[in-house]
Coordinates of C-alpha atoms in Angstrom, one line a residue:
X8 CA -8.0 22.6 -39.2
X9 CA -9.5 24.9 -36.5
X10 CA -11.9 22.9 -35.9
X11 CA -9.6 19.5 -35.2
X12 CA -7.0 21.5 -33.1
X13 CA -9.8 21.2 -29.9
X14 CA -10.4 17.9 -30.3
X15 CA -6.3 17.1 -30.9
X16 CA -5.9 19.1 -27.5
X17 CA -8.7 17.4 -25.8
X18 CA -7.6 13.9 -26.1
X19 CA -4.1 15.4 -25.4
X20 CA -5.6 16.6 -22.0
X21 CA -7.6 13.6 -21.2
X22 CA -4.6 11.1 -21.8
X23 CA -2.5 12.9 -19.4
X24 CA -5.1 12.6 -16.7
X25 CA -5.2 9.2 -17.5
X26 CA -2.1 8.4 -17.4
X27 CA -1.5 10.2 -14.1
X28 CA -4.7 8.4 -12.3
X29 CA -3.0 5.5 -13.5
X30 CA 0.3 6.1 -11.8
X31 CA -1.1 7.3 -8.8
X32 CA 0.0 5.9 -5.4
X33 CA -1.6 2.8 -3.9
X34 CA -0.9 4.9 -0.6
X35 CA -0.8 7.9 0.8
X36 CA 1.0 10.4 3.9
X37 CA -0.7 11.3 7.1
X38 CA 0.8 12.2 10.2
X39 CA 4.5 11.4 8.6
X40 CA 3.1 7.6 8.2
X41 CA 2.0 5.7 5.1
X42 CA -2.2 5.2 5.1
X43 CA -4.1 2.9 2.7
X44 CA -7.0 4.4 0.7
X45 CA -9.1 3.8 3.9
X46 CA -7.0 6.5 5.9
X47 CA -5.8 3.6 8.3
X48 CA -2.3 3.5 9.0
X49 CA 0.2 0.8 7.0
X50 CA 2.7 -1.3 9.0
X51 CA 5.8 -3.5 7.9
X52 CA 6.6 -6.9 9.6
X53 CA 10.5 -6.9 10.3
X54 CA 10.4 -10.9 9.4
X55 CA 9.6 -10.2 6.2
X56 CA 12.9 -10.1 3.5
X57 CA 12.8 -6.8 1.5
X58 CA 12.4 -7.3 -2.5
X59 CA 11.7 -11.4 -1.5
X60 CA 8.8 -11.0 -3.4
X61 CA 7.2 -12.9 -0.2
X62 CA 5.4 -12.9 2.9
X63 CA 5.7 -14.5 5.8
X64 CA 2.6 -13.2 8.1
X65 CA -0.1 -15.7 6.5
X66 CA -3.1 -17.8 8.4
X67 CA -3.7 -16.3 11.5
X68 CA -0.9 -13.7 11.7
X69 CA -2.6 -12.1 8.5
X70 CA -6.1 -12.0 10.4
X71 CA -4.4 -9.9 12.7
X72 CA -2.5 -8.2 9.9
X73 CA -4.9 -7.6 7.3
X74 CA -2.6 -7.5 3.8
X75 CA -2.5 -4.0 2.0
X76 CA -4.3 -6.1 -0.8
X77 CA -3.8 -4.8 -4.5
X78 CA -6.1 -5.0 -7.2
X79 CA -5.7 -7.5 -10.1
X80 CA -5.2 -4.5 -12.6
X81 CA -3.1 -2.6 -10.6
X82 CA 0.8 -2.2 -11.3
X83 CA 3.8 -1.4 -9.7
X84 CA 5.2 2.0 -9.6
X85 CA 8.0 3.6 -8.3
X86 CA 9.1 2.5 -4.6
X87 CA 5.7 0.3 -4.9
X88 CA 6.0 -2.9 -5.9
X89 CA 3.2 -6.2 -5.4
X90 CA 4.0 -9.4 -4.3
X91 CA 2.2 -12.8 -4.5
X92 CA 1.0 -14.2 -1.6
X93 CA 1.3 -18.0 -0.5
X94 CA -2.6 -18.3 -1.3
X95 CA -2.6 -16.5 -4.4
X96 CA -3.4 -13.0 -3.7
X97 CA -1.6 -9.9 -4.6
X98 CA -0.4 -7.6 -1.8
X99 CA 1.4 -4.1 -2.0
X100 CA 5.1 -3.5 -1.1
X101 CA 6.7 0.0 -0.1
X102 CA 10.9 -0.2 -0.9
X103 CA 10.2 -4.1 -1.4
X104 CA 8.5 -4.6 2.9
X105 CA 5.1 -5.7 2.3
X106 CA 2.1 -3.6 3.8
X107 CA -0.4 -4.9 6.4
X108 CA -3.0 -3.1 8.2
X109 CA -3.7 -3.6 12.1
X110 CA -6.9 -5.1 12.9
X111 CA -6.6 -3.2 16.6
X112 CA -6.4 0.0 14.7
X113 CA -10.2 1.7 15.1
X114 CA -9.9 4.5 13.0
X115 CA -8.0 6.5 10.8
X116 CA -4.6 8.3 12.9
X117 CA -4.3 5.2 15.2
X118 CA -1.3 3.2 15.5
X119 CA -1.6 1.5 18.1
X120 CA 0.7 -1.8 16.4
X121 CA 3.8 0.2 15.8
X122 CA 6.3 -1.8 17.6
X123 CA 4.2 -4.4 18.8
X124 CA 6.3 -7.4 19.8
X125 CA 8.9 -5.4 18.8
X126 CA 8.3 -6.9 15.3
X127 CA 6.0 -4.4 13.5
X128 CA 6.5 -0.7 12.1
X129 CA 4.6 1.9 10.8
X130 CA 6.0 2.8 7.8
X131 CA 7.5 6.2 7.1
X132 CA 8.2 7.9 3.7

């Protein structure tokens, strides 16, 4: 028996880690904005329908607007949610708004697309 309880609390240990890697946040805070995993900031599109499941900055407004893609075994979690986008791919969504880099953005603390057109936010926890 004393030599099991070790290995009974190891696995115990390692499956929480797992499990919290697993739930982890596709994004993170800096500066009081939401960054992807690349430091750069995250921006919503006010055109887009919260919890549509859809969105509407494809073709050449998503060259712009890079999607905040997700991974094909990533999952949903909390206010994060992932959408299906009209070519197939699976983008991230904070509070249902789908998540788009700036392509004008050079490096990581710029935001130089909040409010540009008046259309596009940075998005705020």
């Amino acid at each position: 028996m004393k030599l099991l309880m070790p290995l009974v609390l190891s696995a115990a240990l390692l499956g929480g880690c797992a499990s919290m890697y697993a739930s982890a946040s596709p994004a993170k805070t800096a500066d009081g904005v939401l960054v992807g995993p690349n430091q750069m900031t995250l921006y919503t599109f006010d055109r887009d329908v919260a919890g549509s499941g859809k969105s509407v900055c494809n073709g050449p407004c998503a060259t712009n607007w890079p999607p905040f893609m997700a991974g094909a075994s990533d999952k949903a979690s909390g206010d994060y949610s992932i959408i299906t986008r009209d070519d197939g791919g699976k983008q991230w969504a904070f509070k249902g708004k789908p998540l788009y880099y700036w392509a004008k953005d050079s490096k990581p603390g710029d935001k130089t697309g909040d409010g540009f057109n008046n259309v596009w936010r940075v998005v705020k926890p």
